[in-house]
Coordinates of C-alpha atoms and ligand atoms in Angstrom, one line a residue:
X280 CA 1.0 12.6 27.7
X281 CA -1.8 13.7 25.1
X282 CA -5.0 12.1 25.1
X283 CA -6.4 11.6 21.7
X284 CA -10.6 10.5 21.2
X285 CA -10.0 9.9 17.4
X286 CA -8.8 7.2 15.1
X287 CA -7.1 9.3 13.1
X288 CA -5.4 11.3 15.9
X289 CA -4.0 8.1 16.9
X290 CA -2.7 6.6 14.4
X291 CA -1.0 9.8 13.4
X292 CA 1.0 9.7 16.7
X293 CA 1.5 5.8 15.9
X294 CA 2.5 6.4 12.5
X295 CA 5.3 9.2 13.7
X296 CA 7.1 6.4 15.9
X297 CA 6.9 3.7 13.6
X298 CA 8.2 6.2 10.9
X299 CA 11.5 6.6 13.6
X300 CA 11.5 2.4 13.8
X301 CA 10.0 2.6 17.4
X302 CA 8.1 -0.3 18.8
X303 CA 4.7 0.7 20.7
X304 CA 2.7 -1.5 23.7
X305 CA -0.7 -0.9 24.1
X306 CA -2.3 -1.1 27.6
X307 CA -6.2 -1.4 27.2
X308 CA -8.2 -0.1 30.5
X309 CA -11.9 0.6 31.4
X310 CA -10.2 3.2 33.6
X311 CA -10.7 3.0 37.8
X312 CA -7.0 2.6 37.5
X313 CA -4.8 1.0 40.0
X314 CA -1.4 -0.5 40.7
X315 CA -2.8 -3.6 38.8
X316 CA -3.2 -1.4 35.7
X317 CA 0.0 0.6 36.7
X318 CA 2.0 -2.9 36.8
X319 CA 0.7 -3.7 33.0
X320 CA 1.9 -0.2 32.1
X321 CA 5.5 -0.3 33.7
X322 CA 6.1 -3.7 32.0
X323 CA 4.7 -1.8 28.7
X324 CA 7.4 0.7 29.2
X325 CA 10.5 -1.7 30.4
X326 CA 9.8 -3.8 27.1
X327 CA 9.1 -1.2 24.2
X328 CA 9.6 2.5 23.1
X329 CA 6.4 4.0 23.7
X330 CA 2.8 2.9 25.3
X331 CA -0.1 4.0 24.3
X332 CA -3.2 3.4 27.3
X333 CA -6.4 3.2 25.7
X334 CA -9.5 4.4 28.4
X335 CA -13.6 3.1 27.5
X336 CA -15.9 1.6 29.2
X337 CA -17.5 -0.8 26.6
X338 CA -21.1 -1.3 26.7
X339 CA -20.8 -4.4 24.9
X340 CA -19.0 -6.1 27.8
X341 CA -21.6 -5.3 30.3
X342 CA -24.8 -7.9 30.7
X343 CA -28.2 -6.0 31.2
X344 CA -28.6 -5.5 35.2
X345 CA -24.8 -5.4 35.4
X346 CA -22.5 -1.9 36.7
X347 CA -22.4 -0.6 33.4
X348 CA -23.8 2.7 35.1
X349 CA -22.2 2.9 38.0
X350 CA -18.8 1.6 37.0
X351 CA -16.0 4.1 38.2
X352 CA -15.5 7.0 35.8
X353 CA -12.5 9.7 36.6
X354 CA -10.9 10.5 33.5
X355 CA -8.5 13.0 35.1
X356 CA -7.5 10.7 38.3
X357 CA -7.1 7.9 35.8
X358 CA -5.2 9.7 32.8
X359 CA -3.0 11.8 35.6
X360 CA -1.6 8.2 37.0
X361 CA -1.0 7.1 33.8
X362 CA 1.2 9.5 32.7
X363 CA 2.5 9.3 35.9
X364 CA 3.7 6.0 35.4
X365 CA 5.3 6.7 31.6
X366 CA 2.3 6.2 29.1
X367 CA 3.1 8.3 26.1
X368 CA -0.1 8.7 24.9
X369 CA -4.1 8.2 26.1
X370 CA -6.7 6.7 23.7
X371 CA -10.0 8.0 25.3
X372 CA -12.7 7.8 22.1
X373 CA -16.5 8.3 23.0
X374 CA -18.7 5.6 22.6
X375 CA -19.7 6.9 18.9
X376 CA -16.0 6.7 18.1
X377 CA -15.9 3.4 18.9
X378 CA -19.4 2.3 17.8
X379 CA -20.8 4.4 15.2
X380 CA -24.4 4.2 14.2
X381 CA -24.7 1.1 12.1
X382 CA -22.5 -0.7 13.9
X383 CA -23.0 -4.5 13.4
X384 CA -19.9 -6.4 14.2
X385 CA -19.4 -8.8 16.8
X386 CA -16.2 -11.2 17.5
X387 CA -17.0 -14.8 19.1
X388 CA -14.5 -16.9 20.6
X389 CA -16.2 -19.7 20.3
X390 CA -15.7 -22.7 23.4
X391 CA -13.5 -20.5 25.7
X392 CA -15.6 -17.7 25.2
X393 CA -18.9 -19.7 27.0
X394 CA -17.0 -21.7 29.9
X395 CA -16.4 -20.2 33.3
X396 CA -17.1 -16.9 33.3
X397 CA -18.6 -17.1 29.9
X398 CA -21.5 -19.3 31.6
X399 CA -22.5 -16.9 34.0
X400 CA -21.7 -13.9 31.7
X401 CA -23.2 -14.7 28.3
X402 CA -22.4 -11.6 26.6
X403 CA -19.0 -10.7 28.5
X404 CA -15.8 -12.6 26.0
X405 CA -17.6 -11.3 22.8
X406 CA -18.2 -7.8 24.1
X407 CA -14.4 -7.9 25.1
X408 CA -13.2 -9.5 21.8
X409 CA -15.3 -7.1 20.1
X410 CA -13.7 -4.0 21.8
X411 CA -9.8 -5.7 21.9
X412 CA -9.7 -6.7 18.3
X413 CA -11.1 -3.0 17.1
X414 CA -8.3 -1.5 19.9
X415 CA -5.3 -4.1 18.0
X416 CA -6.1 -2.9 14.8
X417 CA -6.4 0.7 15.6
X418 CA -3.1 0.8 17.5
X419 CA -1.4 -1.7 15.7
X420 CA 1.1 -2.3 18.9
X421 CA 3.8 -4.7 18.6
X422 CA 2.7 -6.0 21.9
X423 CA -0.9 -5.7 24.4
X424 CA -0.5 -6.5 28.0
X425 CA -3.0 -7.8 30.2
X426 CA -3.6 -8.9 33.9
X427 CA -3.2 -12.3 34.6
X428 CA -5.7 -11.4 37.4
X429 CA -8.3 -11.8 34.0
X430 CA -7.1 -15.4 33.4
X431 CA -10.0 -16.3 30.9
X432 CA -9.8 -13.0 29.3
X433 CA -6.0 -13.1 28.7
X434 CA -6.9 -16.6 27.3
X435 CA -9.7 -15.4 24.9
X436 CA -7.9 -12.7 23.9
X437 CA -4.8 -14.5 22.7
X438 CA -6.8 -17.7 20.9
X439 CA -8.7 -14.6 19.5
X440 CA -5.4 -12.9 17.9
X441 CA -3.9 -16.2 16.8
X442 CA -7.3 -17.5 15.0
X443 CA -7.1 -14.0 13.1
X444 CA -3.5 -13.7 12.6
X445 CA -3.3 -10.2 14.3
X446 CA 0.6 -9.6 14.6
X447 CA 0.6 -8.7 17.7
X448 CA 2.4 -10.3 21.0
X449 CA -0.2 -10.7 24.0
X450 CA 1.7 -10.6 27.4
X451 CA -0.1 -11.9 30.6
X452 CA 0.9 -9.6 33.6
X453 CA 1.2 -11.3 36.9
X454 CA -1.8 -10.1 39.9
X455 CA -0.8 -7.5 41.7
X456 CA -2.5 -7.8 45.7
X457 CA -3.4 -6.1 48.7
X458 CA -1.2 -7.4 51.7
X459 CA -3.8 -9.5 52.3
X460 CA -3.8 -11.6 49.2
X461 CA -7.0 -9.3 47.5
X462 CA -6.4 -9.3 43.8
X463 CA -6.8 -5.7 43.1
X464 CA -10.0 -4.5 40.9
X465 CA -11.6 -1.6 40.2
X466 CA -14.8 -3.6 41.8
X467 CA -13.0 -3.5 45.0
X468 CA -14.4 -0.5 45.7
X469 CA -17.8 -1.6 45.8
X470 CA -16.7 -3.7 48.8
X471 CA -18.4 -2.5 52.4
X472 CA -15.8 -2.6 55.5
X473 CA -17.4 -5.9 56.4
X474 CA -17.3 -7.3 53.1
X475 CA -13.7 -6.5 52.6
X476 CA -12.6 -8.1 55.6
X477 CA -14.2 -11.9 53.8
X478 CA -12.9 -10.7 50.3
X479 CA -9.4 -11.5 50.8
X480 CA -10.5 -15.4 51.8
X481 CA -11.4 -15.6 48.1
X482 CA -7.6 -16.1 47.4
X483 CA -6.7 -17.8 50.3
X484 CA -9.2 -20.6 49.4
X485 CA -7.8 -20.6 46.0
X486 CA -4.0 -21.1 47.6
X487 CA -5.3 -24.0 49.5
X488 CA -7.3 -25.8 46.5
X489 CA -3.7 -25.2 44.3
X490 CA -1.7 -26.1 47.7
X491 CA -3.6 -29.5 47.6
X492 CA -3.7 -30.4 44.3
X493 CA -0.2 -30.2 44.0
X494 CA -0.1 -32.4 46.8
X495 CA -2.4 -35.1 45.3
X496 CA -5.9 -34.6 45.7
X497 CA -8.6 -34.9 43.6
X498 CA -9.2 -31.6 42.1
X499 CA -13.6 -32.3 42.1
X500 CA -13.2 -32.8 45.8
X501 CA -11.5 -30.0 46.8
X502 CA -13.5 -28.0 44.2
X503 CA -16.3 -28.5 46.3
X504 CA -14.9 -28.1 49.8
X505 CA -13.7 -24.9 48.0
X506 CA -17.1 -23.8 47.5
X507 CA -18.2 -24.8 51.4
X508 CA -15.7 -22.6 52.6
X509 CA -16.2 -19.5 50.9
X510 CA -19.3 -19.3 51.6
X511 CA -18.4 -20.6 55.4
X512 CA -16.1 -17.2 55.1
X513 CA -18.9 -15.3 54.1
X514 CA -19.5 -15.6 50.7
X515 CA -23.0 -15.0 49.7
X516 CA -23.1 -17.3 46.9
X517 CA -20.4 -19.0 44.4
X518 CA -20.6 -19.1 40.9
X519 CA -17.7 -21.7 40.1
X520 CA -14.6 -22.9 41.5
X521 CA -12.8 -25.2 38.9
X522 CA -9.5 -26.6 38.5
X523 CA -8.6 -25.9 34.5
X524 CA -5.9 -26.7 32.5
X525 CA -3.6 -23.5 32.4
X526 CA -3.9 -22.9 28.5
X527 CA -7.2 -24.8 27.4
X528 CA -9.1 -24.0 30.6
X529 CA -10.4 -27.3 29.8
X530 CA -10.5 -30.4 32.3
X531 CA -7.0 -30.6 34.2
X532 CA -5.5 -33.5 33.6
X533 CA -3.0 -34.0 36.9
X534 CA 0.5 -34.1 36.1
X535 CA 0.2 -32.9 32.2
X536 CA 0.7 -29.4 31.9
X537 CA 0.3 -26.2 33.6
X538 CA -3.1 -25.8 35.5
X539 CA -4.9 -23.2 37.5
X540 CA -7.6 -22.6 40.1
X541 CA -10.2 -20.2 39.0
X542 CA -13.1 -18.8 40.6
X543 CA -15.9 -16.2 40.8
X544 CA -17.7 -15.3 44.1
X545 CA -20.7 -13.0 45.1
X546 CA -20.3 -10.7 48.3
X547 CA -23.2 -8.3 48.9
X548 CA -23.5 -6.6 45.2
X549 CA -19.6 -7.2 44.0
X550 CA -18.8 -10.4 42.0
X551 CA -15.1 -10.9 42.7
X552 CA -13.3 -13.4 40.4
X553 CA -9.3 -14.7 41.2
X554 CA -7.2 -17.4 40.1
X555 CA -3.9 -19.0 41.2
X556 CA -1.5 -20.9 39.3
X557 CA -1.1 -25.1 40.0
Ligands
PAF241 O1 -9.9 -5.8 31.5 C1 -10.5 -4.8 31.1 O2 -10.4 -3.7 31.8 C2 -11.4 -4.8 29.9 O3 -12.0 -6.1 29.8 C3 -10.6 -4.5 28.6 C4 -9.5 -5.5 28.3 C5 -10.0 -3.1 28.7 C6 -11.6 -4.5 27.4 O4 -12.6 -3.5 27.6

């Protein structure tokens, strides 16, 4: 595997297996990687010739006061699982690469972009726009994979590339989890022993809430006895627990259309987020 920190580096590797009539996938990290990010890159290899990783931490994603710092940073760890797991080739630009001076571009997803997540993160789906659309169009992949464990970020990101006509196939990537049901993050690792012993009721609430939906109850009322019971589990605080519709993230309407249960929950510093399919 080479790792590359330039545009044009890139697309000269890009541009040699296009030239042979290869197909490319692109797998875009932060790094901190895990069997999560390992999944998106295995289902990168079983559907195309070559995948590319791509590894920055984007500033523009991060709200002031939030892990920007401290996030986890391991380039060798993280690159020698990649190519471990068959990525052809690392992206790894500094943030001057990526951002030169002058810089002034921002991409809004307007509506999905300030729901959920959005709400509590004002900044978060433009910064990640922002860094996806520049990643598309430097690696001009056939296809990008992502983790379904970032529901509203898979969303965002394909209304983004349909509204700009980017040719490019998104692919959501099912959660990979603990035994225990913990979706895996690279924020797990903030996690104390004590709070990862509550984290995995996160999901287990979420099963219930999805459990009884499908069953007939009102997804407001169960929204909120969601919200008692995380934070009966330990929880310090919730953010949301809503029951979306599965494309829109809009209300759920019951019966019409996939849905799914999405939340974001505060234990000690770590904000974990899951959701589970309807
Ligand atoms: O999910 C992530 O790790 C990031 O949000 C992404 C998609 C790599 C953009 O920085």
């Amino acid at each position: 595997m080479d790792i590359v920190r330039t545009v044009a580096d890139l697309r000269t590797r890009v541009r040699a297996w296009r030239g042979a009539g290869e197909t490319v996938g692109l797998v875009p990290t932060m790094g901190g990687i895990h069997d999560g990010h390992l999944a998106l890159v295995r289902a990168a290899c079983d559907r195309l010739d070559h995948t590319v990783a791509t590894l920055f931490v984007n500033p523009k994603q991060f709200g002031p006061g939030e892990d920007f710092g401290s996030y986890p940073r391991d380039e060798e760890g993280d690159s020698g699982r990649l190519e471990a797991e068959g990525v052809d080739l690392l992206f790894a630009p500094p943030e001057s690469v990526m951002y030169p001076e002058g810089y002034s571009t921002r991409v809004e997803v307007a509506g999905l972009g300030s729901i959920l997540e959005g709400a509590f993160r004002p900044d978060f789906f433009s910064g990640v726009a922002t860094v996806v659309a520049k990643l598309l169009l430097q690696v001009l992949p056939d296809a990008a994979l992502f983790g379904e464990k970032d529901f509203q970020q898979l969303r965002v990101v394909q209304r983004m590339v349909l509204d700009l006509d980017v040719p490019v196939e998104i692919v959501g990537v099912p959660t990979v989890r603990e035994p225990d049901g913990l979706a895996l993050s690279s924020r797990n690792l903030y996690l104390s022993v004590a709070e990862r012993e509550i984290a995995p009721a996160l999901f287990a609430t979420l099963s219930a809430v999805a459990e009884a939906v499908r069953a007939g109850a009102e997804p407001e009322e169960r929204e909120r006895w969601a919200e008692s019971a995380l934070l009966s589990a330990g929880f310090e605080g919730v953010d949301y627990v809503a029951v979306r519709d599965g494309v829109t993230l809009g209300p759920y309407a019951t019966g019409q259309g996939p849905g799914r249960v999405l939340a974001a929950a505060r234990l000690g510093k770590t904000r974990l987020i899951d959701n589970v399919a309807l």
